[in-house]
XYZ file of C-alpha atoms in Angstrom:
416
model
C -2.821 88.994 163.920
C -3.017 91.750 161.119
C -2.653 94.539 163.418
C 0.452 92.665 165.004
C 2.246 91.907 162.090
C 1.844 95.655 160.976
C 2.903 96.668 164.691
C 6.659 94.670 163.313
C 7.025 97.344 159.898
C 5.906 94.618 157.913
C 4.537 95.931 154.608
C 1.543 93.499 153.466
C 0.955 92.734 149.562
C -1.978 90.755 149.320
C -4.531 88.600 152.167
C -7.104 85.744 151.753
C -8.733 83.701 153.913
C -10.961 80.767 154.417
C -12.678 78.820 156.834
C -11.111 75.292 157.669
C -13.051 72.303 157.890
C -11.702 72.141 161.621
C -14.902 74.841 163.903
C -13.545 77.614 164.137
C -10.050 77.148 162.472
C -9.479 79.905 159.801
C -6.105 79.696 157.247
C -4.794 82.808 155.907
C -2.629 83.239 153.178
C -0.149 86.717 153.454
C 2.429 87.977 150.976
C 4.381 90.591 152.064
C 7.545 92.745 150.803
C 11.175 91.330 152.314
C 12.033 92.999 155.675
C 15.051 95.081 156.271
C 15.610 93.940 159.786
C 16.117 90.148 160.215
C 16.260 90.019 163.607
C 12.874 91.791 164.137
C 11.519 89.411 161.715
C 12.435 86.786 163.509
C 10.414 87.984 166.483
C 7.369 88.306 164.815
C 7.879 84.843 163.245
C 8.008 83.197 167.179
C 5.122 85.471 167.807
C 2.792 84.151 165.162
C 3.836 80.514 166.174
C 2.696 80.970 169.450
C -0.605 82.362 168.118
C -1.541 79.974 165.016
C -1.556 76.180 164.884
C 0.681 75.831 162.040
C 2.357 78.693 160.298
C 4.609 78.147 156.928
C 7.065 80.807 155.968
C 7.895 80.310 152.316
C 11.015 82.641 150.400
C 14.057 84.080 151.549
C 12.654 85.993 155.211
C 12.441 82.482 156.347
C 14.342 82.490 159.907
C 18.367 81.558 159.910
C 18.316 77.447 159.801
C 15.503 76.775 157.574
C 15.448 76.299 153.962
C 15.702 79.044 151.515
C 14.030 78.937 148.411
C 17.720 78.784 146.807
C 18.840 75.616 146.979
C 18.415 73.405 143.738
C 17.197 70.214 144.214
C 15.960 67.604 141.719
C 11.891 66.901 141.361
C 11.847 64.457 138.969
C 14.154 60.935 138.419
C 15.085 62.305 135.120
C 16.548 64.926 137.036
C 19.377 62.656 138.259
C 21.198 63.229 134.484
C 21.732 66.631 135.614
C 24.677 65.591 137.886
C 25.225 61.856 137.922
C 28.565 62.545 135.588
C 29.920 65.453 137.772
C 32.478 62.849 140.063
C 35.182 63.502 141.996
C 37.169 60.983 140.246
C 37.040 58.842 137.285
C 38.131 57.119 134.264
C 41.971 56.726 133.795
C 42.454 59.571 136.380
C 43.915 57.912 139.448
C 45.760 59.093 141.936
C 49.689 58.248 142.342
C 49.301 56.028 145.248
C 46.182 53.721 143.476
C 47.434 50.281 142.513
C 46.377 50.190 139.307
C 48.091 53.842 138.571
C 50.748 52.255 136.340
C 48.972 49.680 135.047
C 48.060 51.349 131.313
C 45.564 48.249 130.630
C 44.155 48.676 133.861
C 43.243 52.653 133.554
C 41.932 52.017 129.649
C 39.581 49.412 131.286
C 37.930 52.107 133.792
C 37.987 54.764 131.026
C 35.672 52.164 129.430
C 33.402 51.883 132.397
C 33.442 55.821 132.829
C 32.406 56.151 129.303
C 29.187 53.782 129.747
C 28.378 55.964 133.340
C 28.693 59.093 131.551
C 26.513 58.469 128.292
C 24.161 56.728 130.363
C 20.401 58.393 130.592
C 17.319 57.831 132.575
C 15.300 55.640 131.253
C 17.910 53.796 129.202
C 18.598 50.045 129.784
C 21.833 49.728 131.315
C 24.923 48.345 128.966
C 25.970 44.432 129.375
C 29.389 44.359 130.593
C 31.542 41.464 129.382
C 34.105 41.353 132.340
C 37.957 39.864 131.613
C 39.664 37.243 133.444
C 41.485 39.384 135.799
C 38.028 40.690 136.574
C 36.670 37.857 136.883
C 39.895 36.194 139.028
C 39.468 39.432 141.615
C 35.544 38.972 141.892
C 35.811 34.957 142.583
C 38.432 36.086 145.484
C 36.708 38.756 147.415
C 33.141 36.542 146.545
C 34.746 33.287 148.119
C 36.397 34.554 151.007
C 33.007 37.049 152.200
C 30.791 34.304 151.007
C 31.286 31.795 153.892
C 31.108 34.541 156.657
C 27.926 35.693 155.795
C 25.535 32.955 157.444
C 27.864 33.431 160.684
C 28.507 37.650 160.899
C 25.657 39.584 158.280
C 22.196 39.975 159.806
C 19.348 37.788 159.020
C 17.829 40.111 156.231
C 20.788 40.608 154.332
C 21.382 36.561 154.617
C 17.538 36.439 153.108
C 18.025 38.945 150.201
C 21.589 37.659 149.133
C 20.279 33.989 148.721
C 17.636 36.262 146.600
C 20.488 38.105 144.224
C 22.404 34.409 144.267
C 19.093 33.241 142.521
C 17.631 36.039 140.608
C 20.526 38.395 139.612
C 23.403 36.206 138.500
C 25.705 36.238 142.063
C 27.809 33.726 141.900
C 32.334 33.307 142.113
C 32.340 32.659 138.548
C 29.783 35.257 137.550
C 29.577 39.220 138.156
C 26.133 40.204 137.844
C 24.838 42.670 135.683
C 23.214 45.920 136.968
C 20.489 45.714 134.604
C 19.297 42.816 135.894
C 19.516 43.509 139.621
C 17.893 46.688 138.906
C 14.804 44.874 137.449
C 15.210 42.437 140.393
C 15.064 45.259 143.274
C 11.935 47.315 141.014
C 10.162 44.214 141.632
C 11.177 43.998 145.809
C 11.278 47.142 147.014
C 11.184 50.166 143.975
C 14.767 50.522 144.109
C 16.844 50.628 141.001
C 20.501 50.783 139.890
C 22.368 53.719 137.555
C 26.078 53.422 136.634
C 28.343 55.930 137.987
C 31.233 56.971 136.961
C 33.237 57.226 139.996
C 32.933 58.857 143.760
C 29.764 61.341 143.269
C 29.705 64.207 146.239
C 27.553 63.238 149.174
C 24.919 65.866 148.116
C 24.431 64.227 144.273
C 24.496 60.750 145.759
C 22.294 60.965 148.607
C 19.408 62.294 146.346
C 19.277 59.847 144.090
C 18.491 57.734 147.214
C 15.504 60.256 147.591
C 14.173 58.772 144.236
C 15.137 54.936 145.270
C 17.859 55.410 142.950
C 21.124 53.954 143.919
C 24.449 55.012 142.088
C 26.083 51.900 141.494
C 30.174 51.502 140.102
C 30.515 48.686 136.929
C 34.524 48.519 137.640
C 36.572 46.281 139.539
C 39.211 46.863 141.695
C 42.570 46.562 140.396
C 43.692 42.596 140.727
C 47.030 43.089 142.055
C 45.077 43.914 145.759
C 41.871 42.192 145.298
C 41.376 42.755 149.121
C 41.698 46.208 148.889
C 40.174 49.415 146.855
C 41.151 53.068 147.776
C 37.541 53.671 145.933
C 33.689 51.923 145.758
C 34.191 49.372 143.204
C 31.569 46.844 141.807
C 32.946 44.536 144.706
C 31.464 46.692 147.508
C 28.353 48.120 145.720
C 27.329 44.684 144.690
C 28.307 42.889 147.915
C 28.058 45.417 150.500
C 24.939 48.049 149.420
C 22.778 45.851 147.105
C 21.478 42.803 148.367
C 19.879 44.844 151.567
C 18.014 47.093 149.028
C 15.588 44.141 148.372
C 14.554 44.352 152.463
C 11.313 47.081 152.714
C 12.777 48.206 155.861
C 15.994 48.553 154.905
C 15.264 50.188 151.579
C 13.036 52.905 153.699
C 15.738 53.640 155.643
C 18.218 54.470 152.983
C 15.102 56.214 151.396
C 14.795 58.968 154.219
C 18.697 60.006 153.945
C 17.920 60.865 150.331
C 14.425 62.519 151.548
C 16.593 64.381 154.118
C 18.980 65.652 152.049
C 16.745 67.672 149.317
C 18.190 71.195 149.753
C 19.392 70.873 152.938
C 22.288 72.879 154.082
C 26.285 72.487 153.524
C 26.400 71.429 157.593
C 23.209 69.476 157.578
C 24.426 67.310 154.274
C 28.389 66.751 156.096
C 26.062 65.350 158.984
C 24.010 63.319 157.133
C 27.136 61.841 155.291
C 28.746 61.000 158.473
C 25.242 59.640 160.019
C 25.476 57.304 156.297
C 28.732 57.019 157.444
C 28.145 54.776 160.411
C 25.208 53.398 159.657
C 24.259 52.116 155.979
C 28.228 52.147 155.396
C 29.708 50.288 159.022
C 27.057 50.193 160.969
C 26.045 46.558 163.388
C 22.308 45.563 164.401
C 21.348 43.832 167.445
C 19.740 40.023 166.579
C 18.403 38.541 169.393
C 20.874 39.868 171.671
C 23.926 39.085 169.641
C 25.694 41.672 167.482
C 25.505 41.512 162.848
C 26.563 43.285 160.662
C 24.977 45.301 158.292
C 26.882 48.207 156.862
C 28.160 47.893 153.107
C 32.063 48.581 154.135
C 32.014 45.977 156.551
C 30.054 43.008 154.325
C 32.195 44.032 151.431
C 35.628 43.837 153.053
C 37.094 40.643 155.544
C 39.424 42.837 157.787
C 36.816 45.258 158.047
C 34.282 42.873 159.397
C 36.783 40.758 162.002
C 37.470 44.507 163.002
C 33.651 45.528 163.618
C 33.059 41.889 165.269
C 35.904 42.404 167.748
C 35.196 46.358 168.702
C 32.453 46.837 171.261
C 29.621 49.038 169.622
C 27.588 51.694 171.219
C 23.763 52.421 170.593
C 22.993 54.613 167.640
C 22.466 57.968 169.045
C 22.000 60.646 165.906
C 22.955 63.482 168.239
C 26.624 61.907 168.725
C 26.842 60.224 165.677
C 26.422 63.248 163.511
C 29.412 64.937 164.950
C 31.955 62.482 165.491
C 34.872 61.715 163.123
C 35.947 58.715 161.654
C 39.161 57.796 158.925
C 39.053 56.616 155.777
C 41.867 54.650 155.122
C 42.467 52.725 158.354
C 39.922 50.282 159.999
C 37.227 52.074 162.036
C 37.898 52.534 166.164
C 33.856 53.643 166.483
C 30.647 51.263 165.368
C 27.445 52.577 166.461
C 24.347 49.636 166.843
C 20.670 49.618 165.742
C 18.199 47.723 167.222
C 16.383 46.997 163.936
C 16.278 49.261 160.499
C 12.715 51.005 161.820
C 14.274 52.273 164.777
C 17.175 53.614 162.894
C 14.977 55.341 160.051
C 12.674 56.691 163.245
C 15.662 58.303 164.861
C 16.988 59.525 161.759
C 13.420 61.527 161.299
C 13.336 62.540 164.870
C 16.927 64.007 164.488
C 16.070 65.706 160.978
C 12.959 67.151 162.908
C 15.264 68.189 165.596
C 17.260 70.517 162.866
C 14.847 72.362 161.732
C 15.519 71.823 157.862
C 12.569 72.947 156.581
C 8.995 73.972 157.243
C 7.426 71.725 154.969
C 7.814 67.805 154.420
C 8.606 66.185 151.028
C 6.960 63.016 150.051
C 8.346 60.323 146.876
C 5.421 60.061 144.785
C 6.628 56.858 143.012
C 3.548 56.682 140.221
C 4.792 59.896 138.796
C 8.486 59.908 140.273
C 8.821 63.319 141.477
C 9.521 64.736 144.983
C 6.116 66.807 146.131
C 5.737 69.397 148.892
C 3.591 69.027 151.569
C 2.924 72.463 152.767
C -0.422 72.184 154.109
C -3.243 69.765 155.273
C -4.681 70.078 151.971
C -1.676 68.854 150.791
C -1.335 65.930 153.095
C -4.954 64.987 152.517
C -4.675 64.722 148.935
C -2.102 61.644 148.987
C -3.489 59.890 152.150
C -6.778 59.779 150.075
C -4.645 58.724 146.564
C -2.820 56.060 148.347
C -6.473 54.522 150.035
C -7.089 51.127 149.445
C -4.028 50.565 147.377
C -2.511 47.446 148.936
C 0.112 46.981 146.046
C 2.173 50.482 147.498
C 2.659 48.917 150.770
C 4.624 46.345 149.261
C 6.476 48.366 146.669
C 7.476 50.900 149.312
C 6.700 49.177 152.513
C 4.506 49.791 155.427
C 6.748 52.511 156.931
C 5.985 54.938 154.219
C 2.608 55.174 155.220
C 3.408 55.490 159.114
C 5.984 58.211 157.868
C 2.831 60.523 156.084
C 0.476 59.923 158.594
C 3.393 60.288 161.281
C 5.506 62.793 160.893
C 4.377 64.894 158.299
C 1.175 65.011 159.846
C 2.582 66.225 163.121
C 4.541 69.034 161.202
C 1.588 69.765 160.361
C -0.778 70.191 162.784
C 1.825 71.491 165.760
């Protein structure tokens, strides 16, 4: 293998090797000096495929649609402060055509929210809101009139887990529920918590806070003068819509891998994953014993959106066609795609991520220490499977999947 990566102009700095606990397996560990020719390195890369039974490239010679070293991403929760207050919009700033652009009270009101989201750290408990009647008026509205479709159009575990927030967290018409206490409420399900957000973060910044079980959560309401209607996520649809399903294990390791997925991935593979969010966490329908629910947060947070879903036929979630097909924003949606439960989703999301080639290494949630940890080797792998033996209590703070996901697919990344 020496002689042929010499035969390719490739100028070696430094070689080790070991024997592998596998007969007759033998790792070796090459650093060499960046290669003028891409293309011929490219070659030699498929070569030594074909000859080894796992090779990781690591720096910037990696072959065109991997990784490259580049590409910040965070490693730690706390890490989340480094972006959570760069929005796309926020505070008083509303556009012309938002209902509440004239209304002076109304844009004071979400300059207070933004100023909570924006001095707000990790770590810190999040600030009591005391809501005002308006608030409170427009929350009783949208919570009545979604309220008695649930039992009849939301799947069975989002029916489970909202009785759950009705009981634990405060949900009631007369009462908007706190993030803090939600947030303590989901730790204690699934390892999810809340943060307050300012406004609309970029698809990149929000999707990795759902690498870290973090979901970015709005404290505003929607204007009251169209309490059936926000141009923007409000607390209406976070708190309606997303929430309640983080305190299902499935569900929550579904929304988990998008984040997972995301870590320094590409422009194009992150526009794909937001449009795979799209249709599935945001409007996407599950199959319950042969009869179409609803699941996605747009369509449980919003009536016209769900009689819409409910009356559209649905096809079955395919990633491949999912990824690339467009949708609007401000009109109902002419395309649903269906899952036939959350595991089958989060498999195919994998499958499809696999299918990209994002990266030649896996990344695994460590949720004792919070950070995001590379799995670049067996070694690697070994060393969690044996820290996560025996421990029962992980299964139910991250759920069973988890485990099927280390031994599964990072395991087969691997060893191919």
């Amino acid at each position: 293998l020496i002689c042929r990566i010499q035969d390719f102009k490739v100028n070696l700095q430094h070689i080790e090797s070991r024997p592998l606990p596998k007969k007759g397996l033998t790792e070796f560990l090459v650093r060499y000096e960046k290669h003028p020719n891409r293309q011929r390195f490219e070659e030699l890369i498929k070569l030594l495929e074909a000859k080894t039974e796992n090779l990781l490239v690591v720096g910037c010679d990696k072959p065109q649609g991997t990784l490259t070293d580049s590409l910040w991403f965070p490693k730690h929760i706390s890490k989340l402060d480094n972006f959570a207050h760069k929005v796309l919009s926020y505070g008083s700033d509303l556009d012309a055509d938002h209902p509440g652009f004239k209304d002076e009270e109304y844009r004071k009101r979400r300059k207070h929210f933004a100023v909570i989201a924006m001095n707000y750290k990790h770590g810190e408990a999040i600030p009591r809101v005391s809501y005002e009647k308006s608030e409170l008026e427009t929350w009783r509205t949208v919570y009545t009139k979604l309220r008695k479709h649930y039992p009849e159009f939301a799947c069975a575990e989002y029916n489970t887990a909202f009785k759950l927030c009705e009981r634990h967290c405060g949900y009631g018409p007369d009462n908007i529920p706190q993030l803090q206490d939600i947030s303590d409420f989901l730790r204690g399900q699934t390892g999810f918590t809340l943060r307050p957000v300012a406004g609309l973060l970029s698809p990149r910044d929000f999707l990795a806070g759902l690498a870290f079980r973090v979901f970015h959560c709005t404290q505003y309401i929607r204007h009251h003068s169209v309490p059936n209607y926000t141009p923007e996520p409000d607390a209406c649809h976070e708190l309606l819509g997303h929430v309640p399903l983080f305190a299902d294990p499935d569900f929550a390791q579904f929304s988990q891998e998008f984040g997972l997925i995301s870590l320094g991935a590409s422009d194009d593979i992150i526009a794909q994953l937001g449009t795979l969010y799209w249709f599935t966490i945001e409007f996407g329908l599950c199959l319950e014993e042969g009869q179409k629910k609803v699941y996605g947060a747009g369509l449980l947070s919003s009536f016209g959106e769900l009689q819409n879903a409910m009356s559209e036929k649905a096809k079955n979630f395919d990633p491949d066609v999912a990824a690339v097909t467009s949708y609007p924003i401000t009109k109902y949606q002419p395309k649903y795609f269906l899952v036939e439960s959350f595991d089958d989703a989060r498999i195919k999301l994998m499958k499809w991520a696999q299918k990209s080639n994002l990266r030649s290494y896996q990344l695994y949630y460590n949720p004792y220490t919070q950070k995001i940890e590379t799995l670049e080797n067996v070694a690697a792998l070994k060393s969690i499977v044996q820290s996560l033996k025996g421990n029962h209590s992980l299964e139910r703070f991250l759920g069973e999947p988890t485990i099927t996901h280390i031994l599964g697919s990072v395991s087969a990344k691997l060893y191919k």
